[in-house]
Amino acid sequence: MQIPYLLSAIVLLPILAGAVMLFLPPKNRDLIYRFALGAAFVTFLLTLVVYFGFDAAGPQYQFIEDYAWLPALGISFKLGVDGISAPLVLLTGVVIFTGVIISQRIEDRVREFFAFLFILASGVFGVFVALDMFALFFFYEIAVFPMYLLIAMWGWKQTREYAAMKLTLYLFVGSVVALVGALAMYFASGLNTFDMTLLATANFSPAFQNLWFPFVFFGFAVLGGIFPFHNWSPVGHVAAPTAVSMFHAGVLMKLGAFAALRVGIMLLPIGAQTHMWWIILLTLVNVVYGAFIAMTQTDFKYMIGYSSVSHMGLVAMGFATLDYNGLVGASVQMVSHGVMTALFFAVVGMIYDQAHTREIPKLGGLMKIMPFAGVGFIIGGLVSMGMPGFSGFIAEFPIFMGLWAANYPWIAIISVVSIAVTAAYILRAVGQVFFGELPADLEGHMHDVKPSEKLAIGILCFIMIAIGIYPNVIMPMVQHGVNAVLALLGGA
């Protein structure tokens, strides 16, 4: 299926909607919210068209658009999706739609909040569909800048300035390091182009790839939360407002992992094969250390933040195997974790809005008051634990298979520890927050979540269960994308 201008519409619609919002009457909160919800819904529908219109038996890149941007410098506005990026486009559509739904309680500078949120969404969409390296960096920076404003202006007052600055500095430094590697590729190729489909055929020398791969990979992997450059992430999660936390953990961290794959592994495959043996050790630290630190947290958001560090470690670990199963599992894990963590932060936000505390020991008995949110959190917890029948199992099991096949069995064995630890802190949180007695100081202050919030929870839960019960809803597409990556690595 080829629908003209579809990807351009997905990328540009949010930023145009954000611009229009800035001209709406600032005091007409309902009008602004309904406009944002309508724009998010249309964007979500367009991403559904991309997902279900992708032909898993077709060419590697589909829905291609190619427009000259700066021809003298070899820069084009070239867009397209493959079997790995198409699910991420849908993930972004889901998160922006559900994120707007649960942002009804935003009271301060509503139009500016939604405007920046939609600009952020445009940047994320742009990275996932860019086939030109300059365009990818362009949208990457667009995605990072609004995040600073959203956290610094609407975040948790105690830490928002520190968190916003820390996040921005980490990501900007990472992007500069990656840009240096990208420029090295541009000049060394001699092709005078930033088109990544052409750069993939440049045949860079092994010495060149071995030198520049770490620059590109780690420059982007900082945003993916790879150890030891991960500690901006939990701080940012905690400080961000709910919808931004959903976007931050659900989509933005995938941006880093995806760009590390697209630019690092796919353009410098020999460099990837040279360096991955020690990078996989760092991902092991991510997985195990993140799980243990999550276990020690009493703040609900910090617990989920460090849980994200652990689960994103599994994504990087899967990529680092350079094995078919590992790559498939990592690609599915990006979607599974994105939906799961968006659900986690949505539920925590709903609780915090009423209880005004995220301290797990100060909560309890909420299953009687908000059962739908409680069930949603439990489903997210089962996904996090990798239980069969849910998307987490479909994602994590192939990663461990990939580790074994790539001759890292001891890495797989040590990583399994994180599953037990994850189960421990998830079950503890479920027990303390949703069961037992409601604390006396919360009596009369808590009520059930809104029907629209139940809709958001229902959508996110449905996706995780659908993938778990019927993996073919995503697997053929992802396998199609992974086969193309393996071809570049000389393995297909």
CSV table of C-alpha atoms in Angstrom, one decimal:
chain,number,residue,atom,x,y,z
A,1,MET,CA,0.0,0.0,0.0
A,2,GLN,CA,1.3,3.4,-0.9
A,3,ILE,CA,-0.6,6.5,0.3
A,4,PRO,CA,0.9,9.8,-0.8
A,5,TYR,CA,2.0,12.2,1.9
A,6,LEU,CA,0.9,9.8,4.7
A,7,LEU,CA,4.2,10.0,6.6
A,8,SER,CA,4.5,13.7,6.0
A,9,ALA,CA,1.0,14.1,7.5
A,10,ILE,CA,1.9,12.1,10.6
A,11,VAL,CA,5.1,14.1,11.2
A,12,LEU,CA,3.7,17.6,10.4
A,13,LEU,CA,0.1,17.3,11.8
A,14,PRO,CA,1.2,17.4,15.5
A,15,ILE,CA,3.4,20.4,15.1
A,16,LEU,CA,0.8,22.3,13.0
A,17,ALA,CA,-1.8,21.4,15.7
A,18,GLY,CA,0.5,22.7,18.3
A,19,ALA,CA,1.0,26.0,16.4
A,20,VAL,CA,-2.8,26.4,16.1
A,21,MET,CA,-3.2,25.8,19.8
A,22,LEU,CA,-1.0,28.8,20.6
A,23,PHE,CA,-3.6,31.0,18.9
A,24,LEU,CA,-6.6,29.6,20.8
A,25,PRO,CA,-8.1,31.7,23.7
A,26,PRO,CA,-5.9,30.9,26.7
A,27,LYS,CA,-8.8,30.8,29.2
A,28,ASN,CA,-11.0,28.5,27.1
A,29,ARG,CA,-9.6,25.3,28.6
A,30,ASP,CA,-12.3,23.0,27.2
A,31,LEU,CA,-11.8,24.2,23.6
A,32,ILE,CA,-8.0,23.7,23.9
A,33,TYR,CA,-8.4,20.2,25.4
A,34,ARG,CA,-10.9,19.1,22.8
A,35,PHE,CA,-8.8,20.4,20.0
A,36,ALA,CA,-5.8,18.6,21.4
A,37,LEU,CA,-7.8,15.4,21.8
A,38,GLY,CA,-9.1,15.6,18.2
A,39,ALA,CA,-5.7,16.2,16.8
A,40,ALA,CA,-4.2,13.3,18.8
A,41,PHE,CA,-7.1,11.0,17.7
A,42,VAL,CA,-6.6,11.9,14.0
A,43,THR,CA,-2.8,11.3,14.4
A,44,PHE,CA,-3.5,8.0,16.1
A,45,LEU,CA,-5.8,6.9,13.2
A,46,LEU,CA,-3.1,7.8,10.6
A,47,THR,CA,-0.5,5.7,12.5
A,48,LEU,CA,-3.0,2.8,12.4
A,49,VAL,CA,-3.1,3.1,8.6
A,50,VAL,CA,0.7,2.9,8.5
A,51,TYR,CA,0.8,-0.2,10.8
A,52,PHE,CA,-1.9,-2.2,9.1
A,53,GLY,CA,-0.9,-1.0,5.6
A,54,PHE,CA,2.6,-2.2,5.9
A,55,ASP,CA,3.2,-5.3,3.7
A,56,ALA,CA,5.4,-7.8,5.6
A,57,ALA,CA,6.2,-9.5,2.2
A,58,GLY,CA,7.0,-6.2,0.5
A,59,PRO,CA,10.1,-4.1,0.1
A,60,GLN,CA,12.3,-3.1,3.1
A,61,TYR,CA,11.1,0.5,3.2
A,62,GLN,CA,7.5,1.4,2.5
A,63,PHE,CA,5.4,4.6,2.3
A,64,ILE,CA,8.5,6.3,0.9
A,65,GLU,CA,8.5,10.0,0.3
A,66,ASP,CA,11.5,11.9,-1.0
A,67,TYR,CA,11.8,15.7,-1.4
A,68,ALA,CA,14.9,17.8,-2.0
A,69,TRP,CA,15.8,19.9,1.0
A,70,LEU,CA,19.3,21.2,0.6
A,71,PRO,CA,20.5,19.4,-2.6
A,72,ALA,CA,23.9,21.1,-2.6
A,73,LEU,CA,24.7,19.4,0.7
A,74,GLY,CA,23.0,16.1,-0.2
A,75,ILE,CA,20.2,16.7,2.3
A,76,SER,CA,16.7,15.5,1.5
A,77,PHE,CA,13.4,15.2,3.3
A,78,LYS,CA,13.3,11.4,2.8
A,79,LEU,CA,10.8,9.4,4.8
A,80,GLY,CA,9.9,5.7,5.0
A,81,VAL,CA,9.2,2.9,7.5
A,82,ASP,CA,10.5,-0.6,7.8
A,83,GLY,CA,9.3,-3.5,9.9
A,84,ILE,CA,11.0,-2.1,13.0
A,85,SER,CA,10.0,1.5,12.8
A,86,ALA,CA,6.3,1.0,11.7
A,87,PRO,CA,5.3,-0.5,15.1
A,88,LEU,CA,7.1,2.4,16.8
A,89,VAL,CA,5.1,4.9,14.7
A,90,LEU,CA,1.9,3.2,16.0
A,91,LEU,CA,3.3,3.2,19.6
A,92,THR,CA,3.9,7.0,19.4
A,93,GLY,CA,0.3,7.4,18.1
A,94,VAL,CA,-1.0,5.4,21.0
A,95,VAL,CA,1.0,7.3,23.6
A,96,ILE,CA,0.1,10.7,22.3
A,97,PHE,CA,-3.6,9.8,22.2
A,98,THR,CA,-3.7,8.2,25.6
A,99,GLY,CA,-1.4,10.9,27.0
A,100,VAL,CA,-3.8,13.6,26.0
A,101,ILE,CA,-6.7,11.7,27.5
A,102,ILE,CA,-5.2,11.5,30.9
A,103,SER,CA,-4.0,15.2,30.8
A,104,GLN,CA,-7.5,16.6,31.5
A,105,ARG,CA,-6.3,17.8,34.9
A,106,ILE,CA,-3.7,20.2,33.5
A,107,GLU,CA,-4.7,23.6,34.7
A,108,ASP,CA,-1.7,25.8,34.2
A,109,ARG,CA,-1.0,27.3,30.7
A,110,VAL,CA,-3.0,24.5,29.1
A,111,ARG,CA,-2.5,25.6,25.5
A,112,GLU,CA,1.3,25.9,25.9
A,113,PHE,CA,1.5,22.5,27.6
A,114,PHE,CA,-0.3,20.8,24.7
A,115,ALA,CA,1.5,22.8,22.1
A,116,PHE,CA,4.9,21.7,23.4
A,117,LEU,CA,3.6,18.1,23.8
A,118,PHE,CA,2.6,18.0,20.2
A,119,ILE,CA,5.9,19.5,19.0
A,120,LEU,CA,7.6,16.8,20.9
A,121,ALA,CA,5.4,14.2,19.2
A,122,SER,CA,6.4,15.6,15.8
A,123,GLY,CA,10.1,15.2,16.6
A,124,VAL,CA,9.6,11.6,17.7
A,125,PHE,CA,7.6,10.7,14.6
A,126,GLY,CA,10.3,12.4,12.5
A,127,VAL,CA,13.1,10.3,13.9
A,128,PHE,CA,11.2,7.0,13.4
A,129,VAL,CA,10.4,7.7,9.8
A,130,ALA,CA,13.5,9.6,8.6
A,131,LEU,CA,15.7,7.9,6.0
A,132,ASP,CA,18.0,10.9,5.7
A,133,MET,CA,20.6,11.2,8.5
A,134,PHE,CA,20.4,15.0,8.6
A,135,ALA,CA,16.6,14.9,8.9
A,136,LEU,CA,17.0,12.3,11.7
A,137,PHE,CA,19.2,14.7,13.7
A,138,PHE,CA,16.9,17.6,12.9
A,139,PHE,CA,13.9,15.8,14.4
A,140,TYR,CA,16.0,14.3,17.2
A,141,GLU,CA,16.7,17.8,18.4
A,142,ILE,CA,13.1,18.9,18.0
A,143,ALA,CA,12.1,16.0,20.3
A,144,VAL,CA,14.6,16.9,23.0
A,145,PHE,CA,14.0,20.6,23.4
A,146,PRO,CA,10.3,20.6,24.3
A,147,MET,CA,11.0,17.9,26.9
A,148,TYR,CA,13.1,20.5,28.7
A,149,LEU,CA,10.3,23.0,28.7
A,150,LEU,CA,7.6,20.5,29.7
A,151,ILE,CA,9.5,19.3,32.7
A,152,ALA,CA,10.9,22.7,33.8
A,153,MET,CA,7.5,24.4,33.5
A,154,TRP,CA,4.9,21.7,34.4
A,155,GLY,CA,7.0,19.2,36.4
A,156,TRP,CA,7.3,18.4,40.1
A,157,LYS,CA,8.4,21.6,41.8
A,158,GLN,CA,11.0,20.0,44.1
A,159,THR,CA,13.2,18.7,41.3
A,160,ARG,CA,11.9,20.0,37.9
A,161,GLU,CA,14.7,22.5,37.2
A,162,TYR,CA,17.5,20.1,38.1
A,163,ALA,CA,15.8,17.2,36.2
A,164,ALA,CA,15.1,19.2,33.1
A,165,MET,CA,18.7,20.6,32.9
A,166,LYS,CA,20.3,17.2,33.6
A,167,LEU,CA,18.2,15.5,31.0
A,168,THR,CA,18.9,18.2,28.4
A,169,LEU,CA,22.7,18.3,29.0
A,170,TYR,CA,23.0,14.5,28.8
A,171,LEU,CA,21.0,14.3,25.6
A,172,PHE,CA,22.6,17.2,23.9
A,173,VAL,CA,26.1,16.0,24.7
A,174,GLY,CA,25.1,12.6,23.4
A,175,SER,CA,23.6,14.0,20.2
A,176,VAL,CA,26.8,16.1,19.6
A,177,VAL,CA,29.0,13.0,19.9
A,178,ALA,CA,26.7,11.1,17.5
A,179,LEU,CA,26.7,14.0,15.1
A,180,VAL,CA,30.5,13.9,15.0
A,181,GLY,CA,30.3,10.3,13.9
A,182,ALA,CA,27.6,11.0,11.4
A,183,LEU,CA,29.7,13.8,9.8
A,184,ALA,CA,32.7,11.4,9.6
A,185,MET,CA,30.5,9.0,7.7
A,186,TYR,CA,29.2,11.7,5.4
A,187,PHE,CA,32.7,12.9,4.4
A,188,ALA,CA,34.3,9.4,4.3
A,189,SER,CA,31.6,8.0,2.0
A,190,GLY,CA,32.4,10.4,-0.8
A,191,LEU,CA,28.7,10.2,-1.9
A,192,ASN,CA,27.8,13.7,-0.9
A,193,THR,CA,24.6,12.5,0.7
A,194,PHE,CA,23.0,12.0,4.0
A,195,ASP,CA,20.6,9.4,2.6
A,196,MET,CA,21.0,6.4,4.9
A,197,THR,CA,19.8,3.9,2.3
A,198,LEU,CA,22.8,5.0,0.2
A,199,LEU,CA,25.3,5.3,3.1
A,200,ALA,CA,24.4,1.7,3.9
A,201,THR,CA,26.1,0.7,0.6
A,202,ALA,CA,29.2,2.9,1.2
A,203,ASN,CA,31.5,0.0,2.3
A,204,PHE,CA,33.3,1.9,5.0
A,205,SER,CA,36.6,0.3,5.8
A,206,PRO,CA,36.8,-1.9,8.9
A,207,ALA,CA,39.2,0.5,10.6
A,208,PHE,CA,36.9,3.4,9.9
A,209,GLN,CA,33.9,1.5,11.3
A,210,ASN,CA,35.8,0.3,14.4
A,211,LEU,CA,36.8,3.9,15.2
A,212,TRP,CA,33.5,5.7,14.7
A,213,PHE,CA,30.9,3.1,15.8
A,214,PRO,CA,31.2,3.9,19.5
A,215,PHE,CA,30.7,7.6,18.8
A,216,VAL,CA,27.4,7.0,16.9
A,217,PHE,CA,26.1,4.1,19.1
A,218,PHE,CA,26.8,5.7,22.5
A,219,GLY,CA,25.7,9.1,21.3
A,220,PHE,CA,22.2,7.8,20.7
A,221,ALA,CA,22.3,5.1,23.4
A,222,VAL,CA,22.5,7.8,26.0
A,223,LEU,CA,18.8,8.5,25.3
A,224,GLY,CA,18.2,4.8,25.5
A,225,GLY,CA,19.4,4.9,29.1
A,226,ILE,CA,22.5,2.7,28.6
A,227,PHE,CA,24.8,2.3,31.6
A,228,PRO,CA,26.6,4.4,32.8
A,229,PHE,CA,24.8,7.2,31.1
A,230,HIS,CA,21.4,6.3,32.5
A,231,ASN,CA,20.9,8.4,35.6
A,232,TRP,CA,19.2,11.3,33.9
A,233,SER,CA,16.3,9.0,33.1
A,234,PRO,CA,14.8,8.2,36.5
A,235,VAL,CA,15.2,11.8,37.7
A,236,GLY,CA,13.4,13.0,34.5
A,237,HIS,CA,10.6,10.4,35.0
A,238,VAL,CA,10.0,11.6,38.6
A,239,ALA,CA,10.0,15.3,37.7
A,240,ALA,CA,7.9,15.1,34.6
A,241,PRO,CA,4.1,15.6,34.6
A,242,THR,CA,2.1,12.4,33.9
A,243,ALA,CA,1.7,12.7,30.1
A,244,VAL,CA,5.3,13.7,29.7
A,245,SER,CA,6.5,10.7,31.8
A,246,MET,CA,4.4,8.5,29.5
A,247,PHE,CA,6.1,10.0,26.5
A,248,HIS,CA,9.5,10.1,28.1
A,249,ALA,CA,9.6,6.4,29.1
A,250,GLY,CA,7.1,5.1,26.5
A,251,VAL,CA,8.6,6.6,23.4
A,252,LEU,CA,11.5,8.9,23.9
A,253,MET,CA,13.9,6.3,25.3
A,254,LYS,CA,13.0,4.1,22.3
A,255,LEU,CA,14.2,7.0,20.1
A,256,GLY,CA,17.7,6.5,21.4
A,257,ALA,CA,17.7,2.7,21.0
A,258,PHE,CA,16.2,3.0,17.5
A,259,ALA,CA,18.7,5.6,16.3
A,260,ALA,CA,21.6,3.6,17.7
A,261,LEU,CA,20.3,0.7,15.6
A,262,ARG,CA,19.5,2.7,12.5
A,263,VAL,CA,22.6,4.8,12.3
A,264,GLY,CA,25.1,2.8,14.3
A,265,ILE,CA,24.5,-0.9,13.7
A,266,MET,CA,23.0,-0.6,10.2
A,267,LEU,CA,25.5,1.8,8.7
A,268,LEU,CA,28.6,0.5,10.6
A,269,PRO,CA,27.9,-3.2,10.9
A,270,ILE,CA,31.6,-4.3,11.1
A,271,GLY,CA,32.1,-1.8,13.9
A,272,ALA,CA,29.1,-3.3,15.7
A,273,GLN,CA,30.5,-6.8,15.4
A,274,THR,CA,33.8,-5.6,16.8
A,275,HIS,CA,32.5,-3.7,19.8
A,276,MET,CA,29.3,-5.5,20.9
A,277,TRP,CA,31.1,-8.1,23.1
A,278,TRP,CA,31.9,-5.4,25.7
A,279,ILE,CA,28.7,-3.3,25.1
A,280,ILE,CA,26.7,-6.3,26.1
A,281,LEU,CA,28.4,-6.3,29.5
A,282,LEU,CA,27.1,-2.7,30.0
A,283,THR,CA,23.6,-3.8,29.1
A,284,LEU,CA,23.9,-6.6,31.7
A,285,VAL,CA,24.6,-3.9,34.3
A,286,ASN,CA,21.5,-2.1,33.1
A,287,VAL,CA,19.3,-5.1,33.4
A,288,VAL,CA,20.4,-6.4,36.9
A,289,TYR,CA,21.4,-3.1,38.5
A,290,GLY,CA,18.2,-1.3,37.4
A,291,ALA,CA,16.1,-4.1,38.8
A,292,PHE,CA,17.8,-4.1,42.2
A,293,ILE,CA,17.7,-0.3,42.5
A,294,ALA,CA,14.0,-0.4,41.6
A,295,MET,CA,13.5,-2.9,44.4
A,296,THR,CA,14.9,-0.4,46.9
A,297,GLN,CA,12.6,2.5,46.0
A,298,THR,CA,9.7,3.7,48.0
A,299,ASP,CA,8.7,6.4,45.5
A,300,PHE,CA,6.3,4.9,43.0
A,301,LYS,CA,7.7,6.9,40.1
A,302,TYR,CA,11.3,6.2,41.0
A,303,MET,CA,10.5,2.5,41.1
A,304,ILE,CA,9.1,2.6,37.6
A,305,GLY,CA,11.9,4.8,36.4
A,306,TYR,CA,14.6,2.3,37.5
A,307,SER,CA,12.4,-0.5,36.2
A,308,SER,CA,12.6,1.3,32.8
A,309,VAL,CA,16.4,1.4,33.0
A,310,SER,CA,16.3,-2.4,33.5
A,311,HIS,CA,13.9,-3.1,30.7
A,312,MET,CA,15.6,-0.8,28.3
A,313,GLY,CA,18.8,-2.7,29.1
A,314,LEU,CA,17.1,-5.7,27.6
A,315,VAL,CA,16.4,-3.8,24.4
A,316,ALA,CA,20.1,-2.8,24.1
A,317,MET,CA,21.1,-6.4,25.1
A,318,GLY,CA,19.0,-7.8,22.3
A,319,PHE,CA,20.5,-5.5,19.8
A,320,ALA,CA,24.0,-6.3,21.1
A,321,THR,CA,23.6,-10.0,20.4
A,322,LEU,CA,23.4,-9.2,16.6
A,323,ASP,CA,21.4,-12.4,16.5
A,324,TYR,CA,18.1,-12.9,14.7
A,325,ASN,CA,16.2,-13.8,17.8
A,326,GLY,CA,17.9,-11.2,19.9
A,327,LEU,CA,17.1,-8.5,17.4
A,328,VAL,CA,13.4,-9.6,17.0
A,329,GLY,CA,13.0,-9.7,20.8
A,330,ALA,CA,14.6,-6.3,21.2
A,331,SER,CA,12.3,-4.8,18.5
A,332,VAL,CA,9.2,-6.2,20.1
A,333,GLN,CA,10.4,-5.2,23.6
A,334,MET,CA,10.6,-1.5,22.5
A,335,VAL,CA,6.8,-1.7,21.8
A,336,SER,CA,5.9,-3.8,24.8
A,337,HIS,CA,7.9,-1.7,27.2
A,338,GLY,CA,6.6,1.5,25.6
A,339,VAL,CA,3.0,0.5,26.2
A,340,MET,CA,3.7,-1.0,29.6
A,341,THR,CA,5.6,1.9,31.0
A,342,ALA,CA,3.0,4.4,29.6
A,343,LEU,CA,0.4,2.5,31.5
A,344,PHE,CA,2.4,2.5,34.7
A,345,PHE,CA,3.0,6.2,34.6
A,346,ALA,CA,-0.7,6.9,33.7
A,347,VAL,CA,-1.9,4.9,36.7
A,348,VAL,CA,0.6,6.5,39.1
A,349,GLY,CA,-0.4,9.9,37.8
A,350,MET,CA,-4.1,9.2,38.4
A,351,ILE,CA,-3.2,8.1,42.0
A,352,TYR,CA,-1.0,11.1,42.7
A,353,ASP,CA,-3.6,13.6,41.4
A,354,GLN,CA,-5.9,12.5,44.3
A,355,ALA,CA,-3.5,11.3,47.0
A,356,HIS,CA,-0.8,13.9,46.5
A,357,THR,CA,1.8,11.4,47.4
A,358,ARG,CA,3.8,8.8,45.5
A,359,GLU,CA,5.2,7.2,48.6
A,360,ILE,CA,4.3,3.5,48.4
A,361,PRO,CA,4.1,2.9,52.2
A,362,LYS,CA,1.6,5.8,52.5
A,363,LEU,CA,-0.8,4.2,50.0
A,364,GLY,CA,-3.1,1.2,50.3
A,365,GLY,CA,-6.6,-0.3,49.6
A,366,LEU,CA,-7.0,1.5,46.3
A,367,MET,CA,-8.4,-1.6,44.5
A,368,LYS,CA,-11.7,-0.9,46.3
A,369,ILE,CA,-11.8,2.7,45.1
A,370,MET,CA,-10.2,2.6,41.6
A,371,PRO,CA,-10.5,-1.1,40.5
A,372,PHE,CA,-10.0,-0.4,36.8
A,373,ALA,CA,-6.7,1.3,37.4
A,374,GLY,CA,-5.7,-1.4,39.8
A,375,VAL,CA,-6.3,-4.2,37.3
A,376,GLY,CA,-4.5,-2.1,34.6
A,377,PHE,CA,-1.5,-1.8,36.9
A,378,ILE,CA,-1.5,-5.5,37.6
A,379,ILE,CA,-1.6,-6.3,33.9
A,380,GLY,CA,1.3,-4.0,33.3
A,381,GLY,CA,3.1,-5.7,36.2
A,382,LEU,CA,2.6,-9.1,34.5
A,383,VAL,CA,4.0,-7.7,31.3
A,384,SER,CA,7.0,-6.4,33.3
A,385,MET,CA,7.6,-9.8,34.8
A,386,GLY,CA,7.6,-11.4,31.4
A,387,MET,CA,4.6,-13.7,32.1
A,388,PRO,CA,3.3,-15.9,29.2
A,389,GLY,CA,0.2,-14.6,27.6
A,390,PHE,CA,1.4,-11.0,27.7
A,391,SER,CA,3.6,-9.0,25.4
A,392,GLY,CA,6.6,-9.0,27.8
A,393,PHE,CA,7.0,-12.7,27.3
A,394,ILE,CA,6.9,-12.5,23.5
A,395,ALA,CA,9.6,-9.8,23.7
A,396,GLU,CA,12.0,-11.1,26.4
A,397,PHE,CA,12.0,-14.8,25.6
A,398,PRO,CA,13.6,-14.3,22.1
A,399,ILE,CA,16.2,-11.9,23.7
A,400,PHE,CA,17.4,-14.7,26.0
A,401,MET,CA,17.4,-17.2,23.1
A,402,GLY,CA,19.5,-14.7,21.2
A,403,LEU,CA,22.0,-14.4,24.0
A,404,TRP,CA,22.4,-18.2,24.1
A,405,ALA,CA,22.7,-18.5,20.3
A,406,ALA,CA,25.3,-15.7,20.2
A,407,ASN,CA,27.5,-17.6,22.8
A,408,TYR,CA,26.6,-15.5,25.8
A,409,PRO,CA,24.8,-18.1,27.9
A,410,TRP,CA,26.2,-16.8,31.2
A,411,ILE,CA,24.9,-13.3,30.3
A,412,ALA,CA,21.5,-14.9,29.9
A,413,ILE,CA,21.7,-16.8,33.2
A,414,ILE,CA,22.7,-13.7,35.1
A,415,SER,CA,20.1,-11.6,33.4
A,416,VAL,CA,17.4,-14.0,34.5
A,417,VAL,CA,18.0,-12.8,38.1
A,418,SER,CA,16.3,-9.5,37.1
A,419,ILE,CA,13.0,-11.4,36.4
A,420,ALA,CA,12.9,-12.6,40.0
A,421,VAL,CA,13.7,-9.2,41.3
A,422,THR,CA,11.2,-7.5,39.0
A,423,ALA,CA,8.5,-9.9,40.2
A,424,ALA,CA,9.4,-9.0,43.8
A,425,TYR,CA,9.1,-5.2,43.5
A,426,ILE,CA,6.0,-5.4,41.3
A,427,LEU,CA,4.2,-7.7,43.7
A,428,ARG,CA,5.2,-5.6,46.7
A,429,ALA,CA,3.9,-2.5,45.0
A,430,VAL,CA,0.6,-4.1,44.0
A,431,GLY,CA,0.1,-5.5,47.5
A,432,GLN,CA,1.0,-2.2,49.3
A,433,VAL,CA,-0.8,0.2,47.0
A,434,PHE,CA,-3.9,-1.7,45.9
A,435,PHE,CA,-4.7,-4.1,48.7
A,436,GLY,CA,-4.9,-3.8,52.5
A,437,GLU,CA,-6.6,-0.9,54.2
A,438,LEU,CA,-7.0,2.6,52.9
A,439,PRO,CA,-4.9,5.0,55.1
A,440,ALA,CA,-7.0,7.2,57.3
A,441,ASP,CA,-5.6,10.4,55.8
A,442,LEU,CA,-6.9,9.3,52.3
A,443,GLU,CA,-10.4,8.6,53.5
A,444,GLY,CA,-12.8,10.8,51.6
A,445,HIS,CA,-10.1,12.1,49.2
A,446,MET,CA,-10.0,9.2,46.7
A,447,HIS,CA,-12.5,8.3,44.0
A,448,ASP,CA,-12.6,6.2,40.9
A,449,VAL,CA,-10.9,7.3,37.7
A,450,LYS,CA,-12.9,9.0,35.0
A,451,PRO,CA,-14.4,7.0,32.1
A,452,SER,CA,-12.0,8.6,29.7
A,453,GLU,CA,-9.1,7.5,31.8
A,454,LYS,CA,-10.5,4.0,31.8
A,455,LEU,CA,-10.5,4.2,28.0
A,456,ALA,CA,-6.8,5.1,28.0
A,457,ILE,CA,-6.0,2.2,30.4
A,458,GLY,CA,-8.2,-0.2,28.3
A,459,ILE,CA,-6.4,0.7,25.1
A,460,LEU,CA,-2.9,0.2,26.6
A,461,CYS,CA,-3.9,-3.1,28.3
A,462,PHE,CA,-5.5,-4.4,25.1
A,463,ILE,CA,-2.3,-3.9,23.1
A,464,MET,CA,-0.2,-5.8,25.6
A,465,ILE,CA,-2.7,-8.7,25.8
A,466,ALA,CA,-3.2,-8.8,22.0
A,467,ILE,CA,0.5,-9.2,21.4
A,468,GLY,CA,0.8,-11.8,24.1
A,469,ILE,CA,-2.1,-13.9,22.8
A,470,TYR,CA,-1.6,-13.4,19.1
A,471,PRO,CA,2.1,-12.5,18.4
A,472,ASN,CA,1.5,-12.6,14.7
A,473,VAL,CA,-0.1,-9.2,15.0
A,474,ILE,CA,3.5,-7.8,15.1
A,475,MET,CA,6.0,-10.6,14.6
A,476,PRO,CA,5.9,-10.9,10.7
A,477,MET,CA,6.5,-7.1,10.4
A,478,VAL,CA,9.4,-7.1,12.9
A,479,GLN,CA,10.9,-10.2,11.3
A,480,HIS,CA,10.8,-8.5,8.0
A,481,GLY,CA,12.7,-5.5,9.4
A,482,VAL,CA,15.3,-7.7,11.3
A,483,ASN,CA,16.0,-9.7,8.1
A,484,ALA,CA,17.2,-6.5,6.5
A,485,VAL,CA,19.4,-5.7,9.4
A,486,LEU,CA,20.9,-9.2,9.3
A,487,ALA,CA,21.6,-8.8,5.6
A,488,LEU,CA,23.7,-5.7,6.4
A,489,LEU,CA,25.5,-7.8,9.1
A,490,GLY,CA,26.2,-10.5,6.6
A,491,GLY,CA,24.0,-13.0,8.3
A,492,ALA,CA,21.0,-13.3,5.9
